[in-house]
Short mmCIF file of C-alpha atoms and ligand atoms in Angstrom, two decimals:
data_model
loop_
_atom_site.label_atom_id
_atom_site.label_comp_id
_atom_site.label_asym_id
_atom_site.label_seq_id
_atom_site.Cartn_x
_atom_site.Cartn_y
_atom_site.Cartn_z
CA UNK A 447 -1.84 6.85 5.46
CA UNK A 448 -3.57 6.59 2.14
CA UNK A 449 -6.99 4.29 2.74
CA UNK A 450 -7.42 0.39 0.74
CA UNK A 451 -10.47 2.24 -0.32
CA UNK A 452 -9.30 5.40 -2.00
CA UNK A 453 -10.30 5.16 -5.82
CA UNK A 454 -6.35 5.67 -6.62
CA UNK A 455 -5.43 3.72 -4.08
CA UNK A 456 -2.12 1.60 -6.41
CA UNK A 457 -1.36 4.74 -8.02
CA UNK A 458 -1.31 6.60 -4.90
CA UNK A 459 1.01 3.77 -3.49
CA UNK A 460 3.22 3.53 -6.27
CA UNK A 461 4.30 7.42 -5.43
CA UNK A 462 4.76 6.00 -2.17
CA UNK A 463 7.64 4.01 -3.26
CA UNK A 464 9.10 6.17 -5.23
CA UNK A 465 8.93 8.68 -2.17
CA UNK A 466 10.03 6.06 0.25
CA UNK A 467 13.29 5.65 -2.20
CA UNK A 468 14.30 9.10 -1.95
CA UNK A 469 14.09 8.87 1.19
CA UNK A 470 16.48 5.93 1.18
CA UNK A 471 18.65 7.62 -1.00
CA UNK A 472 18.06 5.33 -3.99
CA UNK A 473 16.41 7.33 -6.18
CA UNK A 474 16.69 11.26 -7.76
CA UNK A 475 14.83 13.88 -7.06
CA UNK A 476 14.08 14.07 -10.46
CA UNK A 477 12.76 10.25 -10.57
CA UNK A 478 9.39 12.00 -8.91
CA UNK A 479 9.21 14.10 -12.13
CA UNK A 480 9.40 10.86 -14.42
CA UNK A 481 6.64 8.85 -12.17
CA UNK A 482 4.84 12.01 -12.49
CA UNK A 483 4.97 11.67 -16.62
CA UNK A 484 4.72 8.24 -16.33
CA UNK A 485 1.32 8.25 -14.64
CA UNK A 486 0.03 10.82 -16.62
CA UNK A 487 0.74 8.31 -20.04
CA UNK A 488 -0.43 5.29 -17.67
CA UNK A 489 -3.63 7.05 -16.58
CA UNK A 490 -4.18 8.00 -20.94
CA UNK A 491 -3.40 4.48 -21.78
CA UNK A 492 -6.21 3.35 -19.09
CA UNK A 493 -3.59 1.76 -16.24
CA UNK A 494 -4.01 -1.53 -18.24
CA UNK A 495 -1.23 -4.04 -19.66
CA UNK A 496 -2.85 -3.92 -23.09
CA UNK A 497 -3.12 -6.26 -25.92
CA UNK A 498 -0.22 -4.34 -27.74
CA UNK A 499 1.77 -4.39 -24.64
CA UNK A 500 1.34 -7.88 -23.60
CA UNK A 501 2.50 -9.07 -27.01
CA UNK A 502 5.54 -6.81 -26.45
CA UNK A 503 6.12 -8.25 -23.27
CA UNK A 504 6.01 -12.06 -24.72
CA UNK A 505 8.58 -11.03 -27.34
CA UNK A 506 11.18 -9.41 -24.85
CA UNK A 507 10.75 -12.33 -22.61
CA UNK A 508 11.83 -15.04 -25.69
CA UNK A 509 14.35 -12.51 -27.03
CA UNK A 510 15.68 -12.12 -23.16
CA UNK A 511 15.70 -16.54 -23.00
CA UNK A 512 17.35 -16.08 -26.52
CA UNK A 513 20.59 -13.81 -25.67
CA UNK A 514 23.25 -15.03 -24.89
CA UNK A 515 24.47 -12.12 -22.76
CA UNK A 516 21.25 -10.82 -21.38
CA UNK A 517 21.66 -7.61 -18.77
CA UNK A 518 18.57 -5.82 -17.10
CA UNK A 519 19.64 -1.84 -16.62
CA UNK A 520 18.95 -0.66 -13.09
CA UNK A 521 17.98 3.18 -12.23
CA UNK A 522 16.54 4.48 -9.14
CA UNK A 523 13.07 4.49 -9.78
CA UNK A 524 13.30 0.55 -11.09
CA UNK A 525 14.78 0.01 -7.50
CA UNK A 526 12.43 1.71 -5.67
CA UNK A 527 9.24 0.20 -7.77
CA UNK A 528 10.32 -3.16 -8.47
CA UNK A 529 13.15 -4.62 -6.62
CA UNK A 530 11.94 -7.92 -5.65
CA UNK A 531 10.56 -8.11 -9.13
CA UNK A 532 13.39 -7.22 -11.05
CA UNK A 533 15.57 -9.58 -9.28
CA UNK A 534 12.99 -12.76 -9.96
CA UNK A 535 13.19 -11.63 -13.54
CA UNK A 536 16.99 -11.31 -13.51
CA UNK A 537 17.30 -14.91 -12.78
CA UNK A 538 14.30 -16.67 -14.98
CA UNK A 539 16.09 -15.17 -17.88
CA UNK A 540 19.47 -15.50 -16.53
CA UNK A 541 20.40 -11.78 -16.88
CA UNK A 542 21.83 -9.77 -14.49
CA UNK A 543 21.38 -6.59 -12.94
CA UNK A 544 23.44 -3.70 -13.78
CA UNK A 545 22.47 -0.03 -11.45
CA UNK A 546 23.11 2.71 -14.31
CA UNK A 547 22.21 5.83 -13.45
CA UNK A 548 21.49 9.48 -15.26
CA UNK A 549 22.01 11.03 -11.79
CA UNK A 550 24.84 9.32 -11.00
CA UNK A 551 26.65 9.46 -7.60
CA UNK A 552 28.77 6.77 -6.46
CA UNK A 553 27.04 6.92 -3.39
CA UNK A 554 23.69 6.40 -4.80
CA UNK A 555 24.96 3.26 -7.01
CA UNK A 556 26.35 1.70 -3.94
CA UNK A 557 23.16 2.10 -2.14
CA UNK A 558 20.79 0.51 -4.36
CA UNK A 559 23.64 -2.41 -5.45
CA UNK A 560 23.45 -3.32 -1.70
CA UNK A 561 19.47 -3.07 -1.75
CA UNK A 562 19.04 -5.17 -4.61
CA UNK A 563 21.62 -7.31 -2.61
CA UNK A 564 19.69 -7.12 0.29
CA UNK A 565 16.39 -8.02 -1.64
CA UNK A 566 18.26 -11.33 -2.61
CA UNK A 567 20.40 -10.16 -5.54
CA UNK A 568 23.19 -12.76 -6.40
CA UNK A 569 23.97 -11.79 -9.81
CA UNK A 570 25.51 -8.26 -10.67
CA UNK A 571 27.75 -6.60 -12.45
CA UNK A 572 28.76 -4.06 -10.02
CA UNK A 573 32.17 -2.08 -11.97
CA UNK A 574 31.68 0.60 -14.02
CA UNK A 575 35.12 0.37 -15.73
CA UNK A 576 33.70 0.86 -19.29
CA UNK A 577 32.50 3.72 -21.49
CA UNK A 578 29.63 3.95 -24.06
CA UNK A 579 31.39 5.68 -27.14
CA UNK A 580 29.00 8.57 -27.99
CA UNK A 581 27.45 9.71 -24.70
CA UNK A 582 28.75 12.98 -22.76
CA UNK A 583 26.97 11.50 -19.30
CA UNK A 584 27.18 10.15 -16.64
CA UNK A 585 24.95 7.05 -18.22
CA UNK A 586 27.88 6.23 -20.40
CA UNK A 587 29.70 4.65 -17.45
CA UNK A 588 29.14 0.43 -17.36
CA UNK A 589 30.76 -2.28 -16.50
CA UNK A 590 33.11 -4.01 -18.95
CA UNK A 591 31.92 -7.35 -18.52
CA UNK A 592 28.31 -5.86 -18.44
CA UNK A 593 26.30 -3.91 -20.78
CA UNK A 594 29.89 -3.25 -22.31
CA UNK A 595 29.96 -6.63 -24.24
CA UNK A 596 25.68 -7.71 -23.52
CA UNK A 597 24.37 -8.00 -26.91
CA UNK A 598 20.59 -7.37 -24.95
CA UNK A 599 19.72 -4.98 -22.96
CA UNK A 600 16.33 -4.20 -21.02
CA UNK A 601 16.28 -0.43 -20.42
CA UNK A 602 13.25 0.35 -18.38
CA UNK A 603 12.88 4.15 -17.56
CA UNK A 604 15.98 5.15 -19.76
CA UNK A 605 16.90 8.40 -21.70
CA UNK A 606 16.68 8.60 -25.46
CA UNK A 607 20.71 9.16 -25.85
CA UNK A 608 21.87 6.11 -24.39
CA UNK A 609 18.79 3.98 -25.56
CA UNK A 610 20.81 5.21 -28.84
CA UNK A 611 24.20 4.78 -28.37
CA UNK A 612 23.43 1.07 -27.10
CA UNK A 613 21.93 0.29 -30.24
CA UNK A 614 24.61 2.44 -32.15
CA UNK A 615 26.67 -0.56 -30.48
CA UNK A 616 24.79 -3.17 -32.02
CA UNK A 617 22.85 -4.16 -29.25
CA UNK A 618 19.12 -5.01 -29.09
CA UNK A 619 17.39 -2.85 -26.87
CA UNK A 620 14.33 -3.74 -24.83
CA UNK A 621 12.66 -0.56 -22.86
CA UNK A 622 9.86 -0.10 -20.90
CA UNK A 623 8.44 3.10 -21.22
CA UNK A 624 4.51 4.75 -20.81
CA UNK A 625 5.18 7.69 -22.61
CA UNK A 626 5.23 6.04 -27.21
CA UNK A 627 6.15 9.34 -28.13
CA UNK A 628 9.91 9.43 -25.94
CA UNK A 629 12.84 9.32 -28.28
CA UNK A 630 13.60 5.64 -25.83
CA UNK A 631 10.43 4.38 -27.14
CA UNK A 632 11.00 5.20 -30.74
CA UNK A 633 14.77 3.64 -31.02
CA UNK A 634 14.58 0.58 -28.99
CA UNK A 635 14.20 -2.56 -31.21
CA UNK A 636 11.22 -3.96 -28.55
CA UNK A 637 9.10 -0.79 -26.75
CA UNK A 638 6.82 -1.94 -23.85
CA UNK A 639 4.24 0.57 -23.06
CA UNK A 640 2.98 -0.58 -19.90
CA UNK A 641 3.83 1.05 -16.35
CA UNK A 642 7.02 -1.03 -14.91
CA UNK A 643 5.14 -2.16 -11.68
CA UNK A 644 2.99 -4.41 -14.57
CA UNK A 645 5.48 -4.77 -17.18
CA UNK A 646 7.93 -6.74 -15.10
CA UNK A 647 5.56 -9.30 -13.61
CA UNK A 648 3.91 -9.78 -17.15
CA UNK A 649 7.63 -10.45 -18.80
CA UNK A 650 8.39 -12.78 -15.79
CA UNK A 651 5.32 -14.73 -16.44
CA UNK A 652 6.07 -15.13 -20.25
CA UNK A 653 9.76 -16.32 -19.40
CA UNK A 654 8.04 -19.34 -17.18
CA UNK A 655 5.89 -19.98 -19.81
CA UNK A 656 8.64 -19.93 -22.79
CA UNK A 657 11.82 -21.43 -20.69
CA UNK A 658 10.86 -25.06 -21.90
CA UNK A 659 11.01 -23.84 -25.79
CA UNK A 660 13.17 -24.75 -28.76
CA UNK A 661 15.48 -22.05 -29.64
CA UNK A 662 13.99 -22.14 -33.52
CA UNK A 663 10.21 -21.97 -31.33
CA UNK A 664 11.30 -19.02 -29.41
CA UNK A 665 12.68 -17.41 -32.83
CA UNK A 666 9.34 -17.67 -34.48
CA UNK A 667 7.76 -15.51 -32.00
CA UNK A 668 10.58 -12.67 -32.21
CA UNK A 669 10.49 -13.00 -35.64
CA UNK A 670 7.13 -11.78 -36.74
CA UNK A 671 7.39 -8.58 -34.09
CA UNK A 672 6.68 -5.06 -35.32
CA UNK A 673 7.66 -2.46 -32.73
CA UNK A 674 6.32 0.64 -35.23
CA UNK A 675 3.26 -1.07 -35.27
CA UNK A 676 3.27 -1.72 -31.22
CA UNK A 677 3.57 2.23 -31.38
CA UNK A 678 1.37 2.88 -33.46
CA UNK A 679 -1.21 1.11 -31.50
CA UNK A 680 0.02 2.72 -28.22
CA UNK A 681 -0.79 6.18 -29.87
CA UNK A 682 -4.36 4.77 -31.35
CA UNK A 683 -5.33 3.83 -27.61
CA UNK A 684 -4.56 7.23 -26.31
CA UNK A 685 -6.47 8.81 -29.35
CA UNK A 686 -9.70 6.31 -28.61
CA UNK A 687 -9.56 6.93 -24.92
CA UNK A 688 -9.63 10.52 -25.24
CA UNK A 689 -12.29 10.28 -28.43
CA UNK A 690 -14.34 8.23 -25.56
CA UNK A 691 -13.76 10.65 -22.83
CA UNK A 692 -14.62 13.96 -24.47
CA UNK A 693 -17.66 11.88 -25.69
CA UNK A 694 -18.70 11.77 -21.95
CA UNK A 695 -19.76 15.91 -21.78
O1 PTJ B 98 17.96 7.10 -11.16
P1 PTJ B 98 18.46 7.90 -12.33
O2 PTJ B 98 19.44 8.97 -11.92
O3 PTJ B 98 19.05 7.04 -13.41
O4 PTJ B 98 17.22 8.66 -12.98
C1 PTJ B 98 16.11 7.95 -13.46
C2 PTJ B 98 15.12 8.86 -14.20
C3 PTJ B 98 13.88 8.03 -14.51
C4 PTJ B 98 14.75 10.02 -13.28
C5 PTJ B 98 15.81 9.39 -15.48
O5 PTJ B 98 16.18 8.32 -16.30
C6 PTJ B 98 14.91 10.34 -16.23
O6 PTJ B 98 14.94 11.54 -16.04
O7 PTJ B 98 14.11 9.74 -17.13
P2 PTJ B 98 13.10 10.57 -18.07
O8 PTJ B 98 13.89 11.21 -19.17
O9 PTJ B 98 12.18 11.39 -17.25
O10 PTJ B 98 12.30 9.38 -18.74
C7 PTJ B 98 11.56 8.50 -17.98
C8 PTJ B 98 10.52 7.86 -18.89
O11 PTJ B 98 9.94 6.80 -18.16
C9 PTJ B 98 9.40 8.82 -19.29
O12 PTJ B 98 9.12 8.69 -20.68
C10 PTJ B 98 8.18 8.35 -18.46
O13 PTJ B 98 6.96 8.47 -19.18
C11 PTJ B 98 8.51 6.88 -18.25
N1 PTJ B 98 8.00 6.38 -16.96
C12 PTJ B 98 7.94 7.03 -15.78
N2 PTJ B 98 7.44 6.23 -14.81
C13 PTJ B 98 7.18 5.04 -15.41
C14 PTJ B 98 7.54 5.14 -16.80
N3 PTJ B 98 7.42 4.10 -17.63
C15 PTJ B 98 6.93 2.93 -17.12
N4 PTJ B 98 6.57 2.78 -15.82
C16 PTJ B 98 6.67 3.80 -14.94
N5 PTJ B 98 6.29 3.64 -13.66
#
């Protein structure tokens, strides 16, 4: 039992989950190895939605309001950090969940589809009778009704190749990843860099705030969005946290 007072106390919890999923049998093995990168970016970034990432966030919420065939990708670590959040998200924006996994198992897909269900998921695709042209994994499997034909997609946690091959397709690609420097991060057309368990609260707080907007209103603020610049910034924040740190001894 990790105390309210321990000085890491969220971070420490935030393993928990992911812990608590394998134990489920939601999420990979390797999905320890990823929260492990992803805290390490989280904890250079300063475990903060920054002012880079909160615009980021803003613009994938009106670009999510503006799709007309808006899906939210699904691994096992989004299920095991976020699952109530995810699904609240899903339906402010009108985009539904689709589980895609890297480690895929049918067995493991089934289990977190009837989680999410469980957790109050309605809408889903749920075949996987589709393949991404391009990719030699088992991410290339989606449904056809799905990310098949969405022309958005929010990727949070994803792997360079298929971040790729969806936008090979045409699609605009939203991801959520701490680490700037991933190959996800550099091809996605909108690149949060903010830990998921903040990322997808902050997004679902935009879409409240933008749902009453004119489509030409919610265009304006897509428009103007720079997502080398976002990185650019990301990078800069790690370089001036670790200017101010070695400034400490
Ligand atoms: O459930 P599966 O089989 O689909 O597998 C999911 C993982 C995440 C294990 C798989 O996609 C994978 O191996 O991903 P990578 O290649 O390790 O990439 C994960 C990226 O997410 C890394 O760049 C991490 O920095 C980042 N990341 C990890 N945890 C978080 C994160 N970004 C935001 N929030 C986090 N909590």
């Amino acid at each position: 039992m990790i105390p309210k007072n321990h000085p890491r106390y969220e971070s420490l919890m935030t393993r928990e989950l992911i812990v608590e999923g394998i134990k489920k049998g939601i999420t990979s093995t390797q999905g320890l190895i990823a929260q492990g990168r992803g805290e390490a970016f989280d904890y250079l970034i300063g475990e903060k939605s920054t002012q880079y990432a909160l615009l980021a966030e803003k613009v994938a919420a009106a670009k999510l309001l503006l799709a007309k065939k808006p899906v939210i990708s699904v691994n096992g670590n989004v299920a095991a950090l976020v699952p109530v959040e995810i699904i609240k998200l899903s339906e402010l924006v009108n985009a539904p969940l689709e589980v895609n996994l890297f480690h895929r198992t049918q067995e493991r897909v089934n289990k977190i589809i009837r989680n999410l269900q469980t957790a109050g998921a309605k809408n889903m695709f749920t075949n996987s009778d589709a393949l991404i042209p391009g990719l030699g994994h088992e991410r290339a499997k989606v449904d056809t009704n799905g990310i098949f034909i969405a022309d958005t997609v929010l990727v949070p946690l994803e792997d360079g190749d298929r971040c790729k091959a969806l936008a090979d397709m045409g699609k605009t690609v939203i991801a959520i990843d701490l680490n700037p420097l991933s190959r996800t991060a550099q091809c996605a057309a909108i690149t949060i860099v903010d830990n998921i368990t903040r990322a997808v609260p902050n997004i679902s707080k935009f879409a409240q705030e933008l749902r009453g907007l004119e489509h030409e209103e919610l265009q304006e603020i897509v428009r103007g969005y720079n997502n080398k610049q976002t990185l650019s910034l990301a990078i800069n924040e790690i370089r001036k946290n670790l200017e101010s740190l070695s400034g400490r001894f």
